PDB file of C-alpha atoms in Angstrom:
ATOM      1  CA  MET A  73     -28.417 -36.416  17.425  1.00 50.00           C
ATOM      2  CA  ARG A  74     -28.143 -32.364  16.850  1.00 51.00           C
ATOM      3  CA  LYS A  75     -24.739 -31.032  18.471  1.00 44.00           C
ATOM      4  CA  PRO A  76     -25.583 -28.463  20.770  1.00 42.00           C
ATOM      5  CA  GLU A  77     -24.791 -24.574  19.288  1.00 45.00           C
ATOM      6  CA  VAL A  78     -21.765 -23.828  21.380  1.00 41.00           C
ATOM      7  CA  LYS A  79     -22.599 -19.453  21.627  1.00 46.00           C
ATOM      8  CA  LYS A  80     -19.645 -17.128  21.097  1.00 58.00           C
ATOM      9  CA  THR A  81     -18.703 -14.514  23.320  1.00 64.00           C
ATOM     10  CA  SER A  82     -19.212 -11.282  22.766  1.00 78.00           C
ATOM     11  CA  GLN A  83     -15.818  -9.920  22.520  1.00 73.00           C
ATOM     12  CA  ALA A  84     -15.856 -12.950  19.315  1.00 75.00           C
ATOM     13  CA  THR A  85     -18.523 -11.568  17.978  1.00 90.00           C
ATOM     14  CA  ASP A  86     -17.660  -7.185  18.290  1.00 94.00           C
ATOM     15  CA  ALA A  87     -13.825  -8.739  16.607  1.00 96.00           C
ATOM     16  CA  MET A  88     -15.753 -10.808  13.361  1.00 97.00           C
ATOM     17  CA  LYS A  89     -17.667  -7.487  13.320  1.00 97.00           C
ATOM     18  CA  ARG A  90     -14.996  -4.954  13.379  1.00 97.00           C
ATOM     19  CA  MET A  91     -12.918  -7.589  11.380  1.00 97.00           C
ATOM     20  CA  ILE A  92     -16.192  -7.588   8.648  1.00 97.00           C
ATOM     21  CA  GLN A  93     -16.483  -3.827   8.733  1.00 97.00           C
ATOM     22  CA  ALA A  94     -12.611  -2.955   7.904  1.00 98.00           C
ATOM     23  CA  ARG A  95     -13.181  -5.549   4.898  1.00 97.00           C
ATOM     24  CA  ALA A  96     -16.282  -3.682   4.017  1.00 97.00           C
ATOM     25  CA  ASN A  97     -14.122  -0.245   4.698  1.00 97.00           C
ATOM     26  CA  LEU A  98     -11.127  -1.545   2.485  1.00 97.00           C
ATOM     27  CA  ILE A  99     -13.426  -2.060  -0.877  1.00 97.00           C
ATOM     28  CA  LEU A 100     -14.106   1.163  -0.930  1.00 96.00           C
ATOM     29  CA  SER A 101     -11.024   2.892  -0.011  1.00 95.00           C
ATOM     30  CA  GLN A 102      -8.881   0.539  -1.290  1.00 95.00           C
ATOM     31  CA  PRO A 103     -10.168  -2.284  -3.666  1.00 95.00           C
ATOM     32  CA  PHE A 104      -6.976  -3.922  -4.612  1.00 94.00           C
ATOM     33  CA  PHE A 105      -6.943  -5.039  -0.870  1.00 94.00           C
ATOM     34  CA  GLY A 106     -10.613  -5.380  -0.441  1.00 95.00           C
ATOM     35  CA  SER A 107     -11.209  -7.747  -3.086  1.00 96.00           C
ATOM     36  CA  LEU A 108      -7.276  -9.774  -1.824  1.00 95.00           C
ATOM     37  CA  ALA A 109      -9.249  -9.419   1.923  1.00 96.00           C
ATOM     38  CA  LEU A 110     -12.860 -10.854   0.665  1.00 96.00           C
ATOM     39  CA  ARG A 111     -10.963 -13.444  -1.185  1.00 95.00           C
ATOM     40  CA  LEU A 112      -9.768 -15.100   2.318  1.00 97.00           C
ATOM     41  CA  LYS A 113     -11.938 -16.713   5.287  1.00 97.00           C
ATOM     42  CA  LEU A 114     -12.337 -14.854   8.465  1.00 97.00           C
ATOM     43  CA  ALA A 115     -11.117 -17.287  11.269  1.00 96.00           C
ATOM     44  CA  GLU A 116     -10.717 -16.004  14.852  1.00 96.00           C
ATOM     45  CA  ASP A 117      -7.889 -17.782  16.656  1.00 96.00           C
ATOM     46  CA  PRO A 118      -7.150 -16.817  20.743  1.00 95.00           C
ATOM     47  CA  SER A 119      -4.034 -18.314  20.167  1.00 96.00           C
ATOM     48  CA  CYS A 120      -2.151 -16.148  17.620  1.00 95.00           C
ATOM     49  CA  LYS A 121      -0.910 -13.101  18.927  1.00 95.00           C
ATOM     50  CA  THR A 122      -2.354 -10.549  16.156  1.00 95.00           C
ATOM     51  CA  LEU A 123      -3.441 -11.870  12.687  1.00 96.00           C
ATOM     52  CA  TRP A 124      -2.207 -14.436  10.538  1.00 95.00           C
ATOM     53  CA  THR A 125      -2.899 -15.702   6.697  1.00 93.00           C
ATOM     54  CA  GLU A 126      -1.553 -19.028   4.796  1.00 92.00           C
ATOM     55  CA  GLY A 127      -3.533 -18.477   1.508  1.00 91.00           C
ATOM     56  CA  THR A 128      -7.299 -19.373   2.372  1.00 94.00           C
ATOM     57  CA  ASN A 129      -7.993 -18.389   5.932  1.00 96.00           C
ATOM     58  CA  LEU A 130      -7.491 -14.961   7.762  1.00 97.00           C
ATOM     59  CA  GLY A 131      -6.803 -16.302  10.908  1.00 97.00           C
ATOM     60  CA  PHE A 132      -7.251 -13.260  14.390  1.00 97.00           C
ATOM     61  CA  ASN A 133      -6.954 -12.725  17.774  1.00 96.00           C
ATOM     62  CA  PRO A 134     -10.462 -11.201  18.856  1.00 97.00           C
ATOM     63  CA  ALA A 135      -8.824  -9.878  21.723  1.00 96.00           C
ATOM     64  CA  PHE A 136      -6.246  -7.273  19.624  1.00 97.00           C
ATOM     65  CA  VAL A 137      -9.042  -6.636  17.352  1.00 97.00           C
ATOM     66  CA  LEU A 138     -10.528  -4.889  19.781  1.00 97.00           C
ATOM     67  CA  SER A 139      -7.258  -3.368  20.566  1.00 97.00           C
ATOM     68  CA  ILE A 140      -6.306  -1.172  17.682  1.00 97.00           C
ATOM     69  CA  THR A 141      -9.029   1.157  16.054  1.00 97.00           C
ATOM     70  CA  LEU A 142     -10.703   0.445  13.214  1.00 98.00           C
ATOM     71  CA  ALA A 143      -8.508   2.502  10.805  1.00 98.00           C
ATOM     72  CA  GLU A 144      -4.975  -0.021  12.249  1.00 98.00           C
ATOM     73  CA  CYS A 145      -7.446  -2.833  11.472  1.00 98.00           C
ATOM     74  CA  GLU A 146      -7.740  -1.761   8.028  1.00 98.00           C
ATOM     75  CA  GLY A 147      -3.820  -1.523   8.047  1.00 97.00           C
ATOM     76  CA  CYS A 148      -3.625  -4.689   9.290  1.00 97.00           C
ATOM     77  CA  VAL A 149      -6.347  -6.345   7.143  1.00 98.00           C
ATOM     78  CA  CYS A 150      -4.049  -4.569   4.333  1.00 97.00           C
ATOM     79  CA  HIS A 151      -0.898  -6.390   5.386  1.00 97.00           C
ATOM     80  CA  ALA A 152      -2.152  -9.860   6.128  1.00 96.00           C
ATOM     81  CA  VAL A 153      -3.330  -9.928   2.090  1.00 96.00           C
ATOM     82  CA  MET A 154      -0.052  -8.657   0.957  1.00 96.00           C
ATOM     83  CA  HIS A 155       1.642 -11.524   2.578  1.00 95.00           C
ATOM     84  CA  ASN A 156      -0.183 -13.380   0.003  1.00 94.00           C
ATOM     85  CA  ALA A 157       0.222 -10.969  -2.412  1.00 95.00           C
ATOM     86  CA  CYS A 158       3.672 -11.175  -2.512  1.00 95.00           C
ATOM     87  CA  GLY A 159       3.514 -15.655  -2.753  1.00 94.00           C
ATOM     88  CA  HIS A 160       5.440 -14.794   0.842  1.00 93.00           C
ATOM     89  CA  PRO A 161       4.380 -18.135   2.629  1.00 88.00           C
ATOM     90  CA  TRP A 162       5.731 -19.764  -0.672  1.00 91.00           C
ATOM     91  CA  ARG A 163       9.100 -18.279  -0.984  1.00 93.00           C
ATOM     92  CA  ARG A 164       9.914 -19.262   2.286  1.00 91.00           C
ATOM     93  CA  GLU A 165      11.993 -22.273   0.961  1.00 91.00           C
ATOM     94  CA  GLY A 166      13.262 -24.208   3.947  1.00 91.00           C
ATOM     95  CA  ARG A 167      14.042 -20.611   5.664  1.00 94.00           C
ATOM     96  CA  GLU A 168      14.072 -19.743   9.650  1.00 94.00           C
ATOM     97  CA  LYS A 169      10.546 -19.117  10.100  1.00 93.00           C
ATOM     98  CA  LYS A 170      10.541 -16.082  12.649  1.00 94.00           C
ATOM     99  CA  GLY A 171      13.304 -14.597  10.313  1.00 95.00           C
ATOM    100  CA  TRP A 172      11.725 -14.964   6.867  1.00 96.00           C
ATOM    101  CA  ASN A 173       8.343 -13.355   8.995  1.00 94.00           C
ATOM    102  CA  GLU A 174       9.806 -10.473  10.158  1.00 96.00           C
ATOM    103  CA  ALA A 175      11.743  -9.929   6.933  1.00 97.00           C
ATOM    104  CA  THR A 176       8.217  -9.969   4.842  1.00 96.00           C
ATOM    105  CA  ASP A 177       7.039  -7.309   6.618  1.00 96.00           C
ATOM    106  CA  PHE A 178       9.516  -4.750   6.286  1.00 97.00           C
ATOM    107  CA  ALA A 179       8.800  -5.785   2.698  1.00 97.00           C
ATOM    108  CA  ILE A 180       5.539  -5.164   2.690  1.00 96.00           C
ATOM    109  CA  ASN A 181       4.609  -2.210   5.511  1.00 96.00           C
ATOM    110  CA  PRO A 182       6.013   0.553   3.588  1.00 95.00           C
ATOM    111  CA  ILE A 183       3.471   0.119   0.613  1.00 95.00           C
ATOM    112  CA  ILE A 184       0.659  -0.611   3.134  1.00 95.00           C
ATOM    113  CA  THR A 185       2.035   2.799   4.715  1.00 94.00           C
ATOM    114  CA  GLU A 186       2.670   4.663   1.335  1.00 94.00           C
ATOM    115  CA  ALA A 187      -1.355   4.177   1.011  1.00 94.00           C
ATOM    116  CA  LYS A 188      -1.956   5.950   3.334  1.00 94.00           C
ATOM    117  CA  MET A 189      -2.903   2.957   5.187  1.00 95.00           C
ATOM    118  CA  ARG A 190      -2.845   2.797   8.988  1.00 96.00           C
ATOM    119  CA  LEU A 191      -0.246   0.245  11.055  1.00 96.00           C
ATOM    120  CA  PRO A 192      -0.359  -0.355  14.770  1.00 95.00           C
ATOM    121  CA  ALA A 193       2.334   0.757  17.047  1.00 92.00           C
ATOM    122  CA  GLY A 194       4.665  -1.498  16.764  1.00 91.00           C
ATOM    123  CA  ALA A 195       4.735  -2.503  13.864  1.00 93.00           C
ATOM    124  CA  LYS A 196       7.956  -3.118  11.474  1.00 94.00           C
ATOM    125  CA  SER A 197       9.221  -0.864   9.760  1.00 92.00           C
ATOM    126  CA  ASP A 198      13.412   0.667   8.546  1.00 93.00           C
ATOM    127  CA  PRO A 199      13.141   2.930   6.322  1.00 92.00           C
ATOM    128  CA  ALA A 200      16.469   0.916   5.075  1.00 93.00           C
ATOM    129  CA  TYR A 201      14.226  -1.564   3.602  1.00 95.00           C
ATOM    130  CA  THR A 202      11.845  -0.023   1.402  1.00 95.00           C
ATOM    131  CA  GLY A 203      11.903  -1.591  -2.160  1.00 95.00           C
ATOM    132  CA  LYS A 204      13.563  -4.294  -1.306  1.00 96.00           C
ATOM    133  CA  SER A 205      12.182  -8.080  -1.499  1.00 95.00           C
ATOM    134  CA  ALA A 206      12.071 -10.463   1.384  1.00 96.00           C
ATOM    135  CA  GLU A 207      15.203 -12.504   0.077  1.00 96.00           C
ATOM    136  CA  TRP A 208      17.041 -10.178   0.109  1.00 97.00           C
ATOM    137  CA  ILE A 209      15.770  -8.448   3.694  1.00 97.00           C
ATOM    138  CA  PHE A 210      16.149 -12.003   4.921  1.00 96.00           C
ATOM    139  CA  ALA A 211      20.037 -12.715   4.055  1.00 96.00           C
ATOM    140  CA  SER A 212      21.015  -8.647   4.669  1.00 95.00           C
ATOM    141  CA  ARG A 213      19.367  -9.031   8.812  1.00 95.00           C
ATOM    142  CA  LYS A 214      21.084 -12.638   8.775  1.00 93.00           C
ATOM    143  CA  GLN A 215      24.843 -11.485   7.426  1.00 93.00           C
ATOM    144  CA  ALA A 216      24.474  -9.161  10.111  1.00 90.00           C
ATOM    145  CA  GLN A 217      23.076 -10.635  12.627  1.00 88.00           C
ATOM    146  CA  GLN A 218      26.453 -12.943  12.003  1.00 88.00           C
ATOM    147  CA  ALA A 219      28.616 -10.349  12.047  1.00 89.00           C
ATOM    148  CA  SER A 220      27.752  -9.373  15.539  1.00 85.00           C
ATOM    149  CA  GLN A 221      27.940 -12.620  17.223  1.00 80.00           C
ATOM    150  CA  PRO A 222      31.626 -12.720  18.646  1.00 74.00           C
ATOM    151  CA  GLN A 223      34.144 -14.795  16.920  1.00 66.00           C
ATOM    152  CA  ALA A 224      34.664 -18.412  19.038  1.00 57.00           C
ATOM    153  CA  GLN A 225      38.416 -18.671  19.726  1.00 57.00           C
ATOM    154  CA  GLY A 226      40.981 -19.675  17.307  1.00 53.00           C
ATOM    155  CA  GLU A 227      39.151 -19.044  14.132  1.00 52.00           C
TER     156      GLU A 227
END
C-alpha cells in the first residue's frame, strides 16, 4: 500500500529554497564554506530555534530562515559548517551543552565576520575571545561565572 504524500507548507518549501540558494551562493563567493555546506544534508526542523548540525545534517527552522536576509542565511550556514570544521561536536567532552555551544559560537563568529559574511543581530560576539579556542573561552566564562557567584557562609 502506498503512503499518502505529505504536502509541505509553502513556508517550509520557501525556506528550503533559501537554504539551497545560500549554499549555491557560498560555492561562488566563499568556496571553502560552500564546499563544506554541500556535504551536509538539509533537514527542516521547526522544533529548533535557528540552525543546528551534528556533522552530517544541517537542520534549520523554516520560520527563522525566512525571518533573516539571504546574506544572513549564508552567514548562518557558514557558522554551522565551522562548528564541524573546528570539530566542536566531538570536542565537547562532557562539558555543559549550553555553555559549550556559546563558547564555540564566540570562537567561530569572528572567523565568519572576518570573511566578510553577515550574521543576524544578536550573534555572539566579544573581541576578548577573538583567536581563542572554544576550550579556553568555555573555561574563562565558567571561571568568571563562578567568581561572580556569592560565596557561601563559612568559606
